[in-house]
Coordinates of C-alpha atoms and ligand atoms in Angstrom, one line a residue:
M1 CA 94.6 89.3 142.4
T2 CA 93.3 91.4 145.3
T3 CA 91.4 94.3 144.0
K4 CA 89.6 95.5 147.2
R5 CA 91.5 97.5 149.7
I6 CA 89.6 97.9 153.0
L7 CA 90.3 100.7 155.5
S8 CA 88.5 101.5 158.7
G9 CA 89.3 102.8 162.2
M10 CA 87.9 103.5 165.7
Q11 CA 88.8 106.3 168.1
P12 CA 90.6 105.4 171.3
T13 CA 88.2 107.2 173.6
N14 CA 86.7 105.4 176.5
N15 CA 85.5 101.8 176.0
L16 CA 84.3 100.2 172.9
H17 CA 80.6 99.3 173.1
L18 CA 78.2 97.0 171.4
G19 CA 77.4 99.5 168.7
N20 CA 81.1 99.7 167.7
Y21 CA 81.1 95.9 167.6
L22 CA 78.0 95.2 165.7
G23 CA 78.2 98.3 163.4
A24 CA 81.8 97.9 162.5
L25 CA 84.2 95.5 164.1
K26 CA 82.2 92.3 163.6
N27 CA 82.0 93.1 159.9
W28 CA 85.7 93.8 159.7
V29 CA 86.4 90.3 160.9
K30 CA 84.1 88.9 158.2
I31 CA 85.6 90.9 155.5
Q32 CA 89.0 89.5 156.3
E33 CA 87.8 86.2 154.8
E34 CA 87.2 87.9 151.5
D35 CA 89.8 88.5 148.8
A36 CA 90.7 91.9 150.1
E37 CA 93.6 93.7 151.7
C38 CA 92.6 95.0 155.1
L39 CA 94.0 97.9 157.0
Y40 CA 92.5 98.7 160.5
C41 CA 93.8 101.6 162.4
V42 CA 93.3 103.1 165.8
V43 CA 92.5 106.8 165.1
D44 CA 94.3 108.6 167.9
L45 CA 94.6 111.8 165.9
H46 CA 90.8 111.9 165.7
A47 CA 90.5 111.3 169.4
V48 CA 92.4 114.5 170.3
T49 CA 89.8 116.6 168.6
V50 CA 88.3 116.7 172.1
P51 CA 90.7 117.0 175.0
Q52 CA 92.3 113.7 176.1
D53 CA 94.3 112.9 179.2
P54 CA 97.8 112.2 177.8
A55 CA 98.5 109.7 180.5
K56 CA 95.6 107.6 179.3
L57 CA 95.8 108.0 175.5
K58 CA 98.5 105.4 175.1
Q59 CA 96.7 102.8 177.1
S60 CA 93.4 103.5 175.4
T61 CA 95.1 103.1 172.0
R62 CA 96.5 99.7 173.1
E63 CA 93.0 98.7 174.4
I64 CA 91.4 99.4 171.0
A65 CA 94.1 97.4 169.2
A66 CA 93.6 94.6 171.7
A67 CA 89.9 94.7 171.1
Y68 CA 90.4 94.4 167.3
I69 CA 92.5 91.3 167.8
A70 CA 90.3 89.8 170.5
A71 CA 87.3 90.2 168.3
G72 CA 89.0 88.2 165.5
I73 CA 91.2 90.6 163.5
D74 CA 94.3 88.5 162.7
P75 CA 97.5 90.6 162.5
K76 CA 98.9 88.1 160.1
R77 CA 96.1 88.7 157.6
S78 CA 95.2 92.4 158.3
T79 CA 97.4 95.4 159.0
I80 CA 96.6 96.8 162.5
F81 CA 98.3 100.1 163.2
V82 CA 98.0 103.5 165.0
Q83 CA 97.1 106.4 162.9
S84 CA 99.7 108.8 164.3
S85 CA 102.5 106.4 163.5
V86 CA 101.8 107.1 159.8
P87 CA 102.5 110.8 159.3
E88 CA 101.2 110.7 155.7
H89 CA 97.6 110.8 157.1
S90 CA 98.2 114.3 158.4
Q91 CA 100.2 115.4 155.4
L92 CA 97.4 114.3 153.0
M93 CA 94.9 116.0 155.2
W94 CA 96.5 119.3 154.7
A95 CA 96.6 118.8 150.9
L96 CA 92.9 117.8 150.9
S97 CA 91.9 120.6 153.2
T98 CA 92.8 123.0 150.4
M99 CA 90.2 121.4 148.2
T100 CA 87.4 121.1 150.7
Q101 CA 84.7 123.7 150.8
V102 CA 83.8 125.0 154.3
G103 CA 80.1 125.0 153.2
K104 CA 80.4 121.2 153.1
L105 CA 82.0 121.0 156.5
N106 CA 79.2 123.2 157.8
R107 CA 76.7 120.6 156.9
M108 CA 78.4 117.8 158.9
T109 CA 75.9 116.6 161.5
Q110 CA 78.5 115.1 163.7
F111 CA 80.3 118.4 164.1
K112 CA 77.0 120.1 164.9
D113 CA 76.2 117.4 167.5
K114 CA 79.6 117.5 169.1
A115 CA 80.2 121.2 169.1
G116 CA 76.7 121.8 170.5
K117 CA 75.4 125.3 170.9
N118 CA 78.8 126.7 171.4
A119 CA 80.3 126.1 167.9
E120 CA 82.3 129.3 168.1
K121 CA 84.4 127.8 170.8
A122 CA 84.9 124.4 169.2
G123 CA 88.4 123.5 168.0
L124 CA 89.5 123.7 164.4
G125 CA 90.4 120.0 164.6
L126 CA 86.9 119.0 165.5
Y127 CA 85.6 121.0 162.5
A128 CA 88.2 119.6 160.1
Y129 CA 87.8 116.1 161.4
P130 CA 86.0 114.8 158.2
V131 CA 89.0 115.9 156.1
L132 CA 91.4 113.9 158.2
M133 CA 89.0 111.0 157.9
A134 CA 89.0 111.4 154.1
A135 CA 92.8 111.4 154.2
D136 CA 92.8 108.2 156.3
I137 CA 91.0 106.4 153.5
L138 CA 92.6 108.0 150.5
I139 CA 96.2 107.8 151.6
Y140 CA 95.8 104.0 151.0
K141 CA 93.6 104.4 147.9
A142 CA 91.2 102.3 149.8
T143 CA 88.2 101.1 147.8
H144 CA 85.8 100.1 150.6
V145 CA 85.2 101.4 154.2
P146 CA 83.2 99.3 156.6
V147 CA 81.5 101.5 159.2
G148 CA 78.2 102.0 161.1
D149 CA 75.4 104.1 159.7
D150 CA 76.5 107.3 161.6
Q151 CA 79.6 107.6 159.3
R152 CA 77.6 107.7 156.1
Q153 CA 77.8 111.5 155.7
H154 CA 81.6 111.5 156.3
L155 CA 82.1 108.8 153.7
E156 CA 80.1 110.9 151.2
L157 CA 82.4 113.8 151.9
A158 CA 85.4 111.6 151.4
R159 CA 84.1 110.6 147.9
D160 CA 83.4 114.2 147.1
I161 CA 87.0 115.2 148.1
A162 CA 88.5 112.4 146.1
A163 CA 86.4 113.4 143.1
T164 CA 87.6 117.0 143.4
F165 CA 91.2 115.9 143.5
N166 CA 90.8 113.7 140.5
H167 CA 89.0 116.4 138.6
R168 CA 91.7 118.9 139.3
F169 CA 94.8 116.7 138.8
E170 CA 94.4 113.3 137.4
D171 CA 91.2 111.3 136.5
D172 CA 90.9 108.1 138.5
F173 CA 93.9 108.9 140.8
F174 CA 91.8 108.1 143.9
P175 CA 89.2 105.4 143.7
L176 CA 85.9 106.8 145.1
P177 CA 85.7 104.8 148.4
E178 CA 82.4 103.0 149.0
S179 CA 81.0 102.6 152.4
L180 CA 80.1 99.1 153.6
I181 CA 77.2 99.4 156.1
L182 CA 76.4 95.8 156.7
G183 CA 74.1 93.6 158.8
E184 CA 71.3 94.3 161.3
G185 CA 73.4 96.3 163.7
T186 CA 74.3 99.3 161.6
R187 CA 72.7 101.6 164.1
V188 CA 72.5 100.2 167.6
M189 CA 70.4 102.4 169.9
S190 CA 70.7 103.3 173.5
L191 CA 69.3 100.7 175.9
R192 CA 67.6 103.6 177.8
D193 CA 66.1 105.4 174.8
G194 CA 65.5 103.6 171.5
T195 CA 65.5 106.9 169.6
S196 CA 69.1 107.9 170.5
K197 CA 72.3 106.1 169.3
M198 CA 74.3 103.9 171.7
S199 CA 77.3 106.0 172.3
K200 CA 80.5 106.4 174.4
S201 CA 79.5 109.8 175.5
D202 CA 76.0 109.0 176.9
A203 CA 76.1 110.0 180.6
S204 CA 74.3 106.8 181.6
D205 CA 76.5 103.7 181.6
L206 CA 73.2 101.7 181.6
S207 CA 72.6 103.0 178.0
R208 CA 75.3 100.8 176.6
I209 CA 77.1 97.5 176.8
N210 CA 80.8 98.0 177.0
F211 CA 83.5 95.5 175.9
T212 CA 84.8 95.5 179.4
D213 CA 81.5 94.7 181.1
D214 CA 81.4 91.3 182.9
A215 CA 78.6 88.8 182.4
D216 CA 76.6 90.0 185.4
T217 CA 76.8 93.6 184.2
I218 CA 75.7 92.7 180.7
A219 CA 72.7 90.7 182.1
K220 CA 71.8 93.5 184.4
K221 CA 71.9 96.1 181.7
I222 CA 69.7 94.0 179.4
R223 CA 67.3 93.3 182.3
K224 CA 67.0 97.1 182.9
A225 CA 66.8 98.0 179.2
K226 CA 63.7 100.2 178.5
T227 CA 60.9 98.3 176.9
D228 CA 57.1 98.5 176.6
P229 CA 54.3 96.3 178.1
D230 CA 53.3 94.6 174.8
P231 CA 54.5 91.2 173.5
L232 CA 56.9 91.2 170.6
P233 CA 55.3 91.6 167.2
N234 CA 55.3 88.7 164.7
D235 CA 56.2 90.8 161.8
E236 CA 58.8 93.5 161.3
K237 CA 56.2 95.8 159.8
D238 CA 54.4 95.8 163.2
F239 CA 57.1 97.4 165.3
G240 CA 55.5 100.8 164.6
D241 CA 57.1 103.3 166.9
R242 CA 58.3 100.7 169.3
A243 CA 61.9 101.8 168.9
E244 CA 63.2 99.9 172.0
A245 CA 61.6 96.6 170.9
R246 CA 63.1 97.0 167.4
N247 CA 66.5 97.8 168.9
L248 CA 66.7 94.7 171.1
I249 CA 65.5 92.4 168.4
S250 CA 68.1 93.9 166.0
I251 CA 70.8 93.5 168.5
Y252 CA 69.9 89.8 168.9
A253 CA 69.8 89.4 165.1
A254 CA 73.2 91.0 164.6
L255 CA 74.9 89.1 167.4
N256 CA 73.5 85.8 166.1
D257 CA 74.1 86.5 162.4
Q258 CA 70.4 86.3 161.7
S259 CA 67.8 88.6 160.1
V260 CA 65.3 90.4 162.2
A261 CA 62.6 88.3 160.5
D262 CA 64.3 85.1 161.7
V263 CA 64.4 86.4 165.2
L264 CA 60.7 87.3 165.1
E265 CA 59.9 83.9 163.8
E266 CA 61.3 82.5 167.1
Y267 CA 60.3 85.2 169.5
G268 CA 57.2 86.9 167.9
G269 CA 54.3 87.0 170.3
Q270 CA 56.5 86.5 173.4
E271 CA 56.9 88.7 176.4
F272 CA 60.1 90.6 177.1
S273 CA 60.4 88.6 180.3
K274 CA 61.2 85.6 178.0
F275 CA 63.2 87.4 175.4
K276 CA 65.5 89.5 177.6
P277 CA 67.2 86.5 179.4
A278 CA 67.8 84.9 175.9
L279 CA 69.3 88.1 174.7
A280 CA 71.5 88.4 177.8
D281 CA 72.7 84.8 177.4
L282 CA 73.5 85.4 173.7
A283 CA 75.3 88.7 174.4
V284 CA 77.4 87.1 177.2
S285 CA 78.3 84.1 175.1
K286 CA 79.6 86.4 172.3
L287 CA 81.2 89.1 174.3
D288 CA 82.7 87.2 177.2
P289 CA 85.4 85.4 175.2
I290 CA 86.3 88.7 173.6
N291 CA 86.6 90.3 177.0
S292 CA 88.9 87.5 178.3
R293 CA 91.1 87.6 175.2
M294 CA 91.4 91.3 175.4
N295 CA 92.6 91.1 179.0
E296 CA 95.2 88.4 178.0
L297 CA 96.5 90.6 175.3
L298 CA 96.7 93.6 177.5
S299 CA 98.8 91.7 180.0
D300 CA 101.6 91.6 177.5
V301 CA 101.8 95.0 176.0
G302 CA 105.2 94.2 174.5
E303 CA 103.7 91.8 172.1
L304 CA 100.8 94.2 171.3
D305 CA 103.3 97.0 170.7
R306 CA 105.3 94.8 168.3
I307 CA 102.1 94.1 166.3
L308 CA 101.4 97.8 166.1
E309 CA 105.0 98.7 165.1
A310 CA 104.9 96.1 162.3
G311 CA 101.5 97.3 161.2
G312 CA 102.7 100.9 161.2
A313 CA 105.7 100.0 159.0
K314 CA 103.4 98.1 156.5
A315 CA 100.9 101.0 156.4
R316 CA 103.7 103.5 155.8
S317 CA 105.1 101.4 152.9
I318 CA 101.7 101.8 151.2
A319 CA 101.1 105.4 152.2
S320 CA 104.5 106.9 151.4
P321 CA 104.5 106.4 147.6
I322 CA 100.9 107.6 147.4
M323 CA 101.8 110.8 149.3
N324 CA 104.7 111.3 147.0
D325 CA 102.4 111.0 144.0
V326 CA 100.0 113.5 145.5
Y327 CA 102.8 116.0 146.1
A328 CA 104.1 115.4 142.6
Q329 CA 100.6 116.0 141.1
M330 CA 100.4 119.3 143.0
G331 CA 103.7 120.4 141.8
F332 CA 105.7 120.4 145.0
W333 CA 109.5 120.7 144.7
G334 CA 111.4 117.4 145.3
H335 CA 108.6 115.1 144.2
A336 CA 108.6 113.5 140.8
K337 CA 105.8 111.6 139.2
Ligands
TYM401 P1 83.9 105.8 166.2 O1 85.2 105.6 166.9 O2 82.9 106.8 166.7 O3 83.1 104.5 166.0 C1 83.8 103.3 165.4 C2 82.9 102.6 164.5 O4 81.7 102.1 165.3 C3 80.5 102.5 164.6 N1 79.5 102.9 165.6 C4 78.3 102.3 165.6 N2 77.7 101.4 164.8 C5 76.4 101.1 165.0 N3 75.7 101.6 166.1 C6 76.2 102.5 166.9 N4 75.5 102.9 168.0 C7 77.6 102.9 166.7 N5 78.4 103.8 167.3 C8 79.6 103.7 166.6 C9 80.9 103.7 163.8 O5 80.1 103.9 162.7 C10 82.3 103.4 163.3 O6 82.3 102.6 162.2 N6 85.0 108.8 162.4 C11 85.1 107.5 162.8 C12 86.5 106.9 162.9 C13 87.3 107.1 161.7 C14 87.2 106.3 160.5 C15 88.2 106.8 159.6 C16 86.4 105.3 160.1 C17 88.3 107.9 161.5 N7 88.9 107.7 160.3 C18 88.4 106.2 158.3 C19 86.5 104.7 158.8 C20 87.5 105.2 157.9 C21 84.5 107.4 164.2 O7 84.5 108.4 164.9 O8 84.2 106.2 164.6

């Protein structure tokens, strides 16, 4: 019997990049092989916490779904759906927001980063974002959540909110979801600055490798990636403060399903001029097929939409009884336990 239920999602904002792939998507594909029920959503409700162009949102949503499938998520084995097509996410969010202390939201580093200096002008949605994320997970009673390292704090809050609900209403109603932060690519850094995270919002496109980059662009970005003049170390312990060197080696390891130590065994002592072309070849060999498959899928949005509709229906069939139980626990009229 399947005991694990996996839930994760990505925002349909701009392109996916190598960090999204190595920190999350690649692991989702692997988890599919396990004895687990997998639900992967495109979190469009999260995307609109910062203004989105309505004309583009639909297309970006399809692009993310296409990327999931192109990377290896099989719609026959996993449920792929769009967050806004399951209204229970928003319903549960409201219920959970009544049990979330603002003091905890004030400590969320992602809000502080995104709101910047002008937090007073940030939207309520951006502030409440982690409560919606908790609802995304708990509305399915998911047990495990595969994400990159930057989502760790949000996952802790989701556990905290689940525990509050359980304490107030029914012990063990929600499983406390565990984060799965796996592999060597849990925190892929910018190619221009090894101390800041690779991100969609970095002004420099050279800082990241996008899913939509062609082979030449990938090779160029790796060639131009910031490094230092020294050869690669032989041992992990000797990276010291060489953040860029560590990042490139970790990317290689994650792409090739190796450990950093294995990669250093091969490339330790070598110059970047040797290592960078090898990394570029590896990145192209892994990303190019995904890119082509994505384009194929996007050329037939009818089929993609059918997959998302079926996924939405499946997700709703799980979420709806759980929502009913939550309302019943809370004493709402019209909902029986
Ligand atoms: P998002 O859309 O920013 O990122 C999607 C996934 O990619 C991971 N990631 C990275 N991993 C390694 N290195 C990086 N540089 C890097 N950048 C991004 C993220 O950790 C994430 O796993 N709040 C989430 C979306 C979300 C969600 C959820 C996730 C909404 N509801 C419920 C899990 C469960 C986010 O903004 O991800």
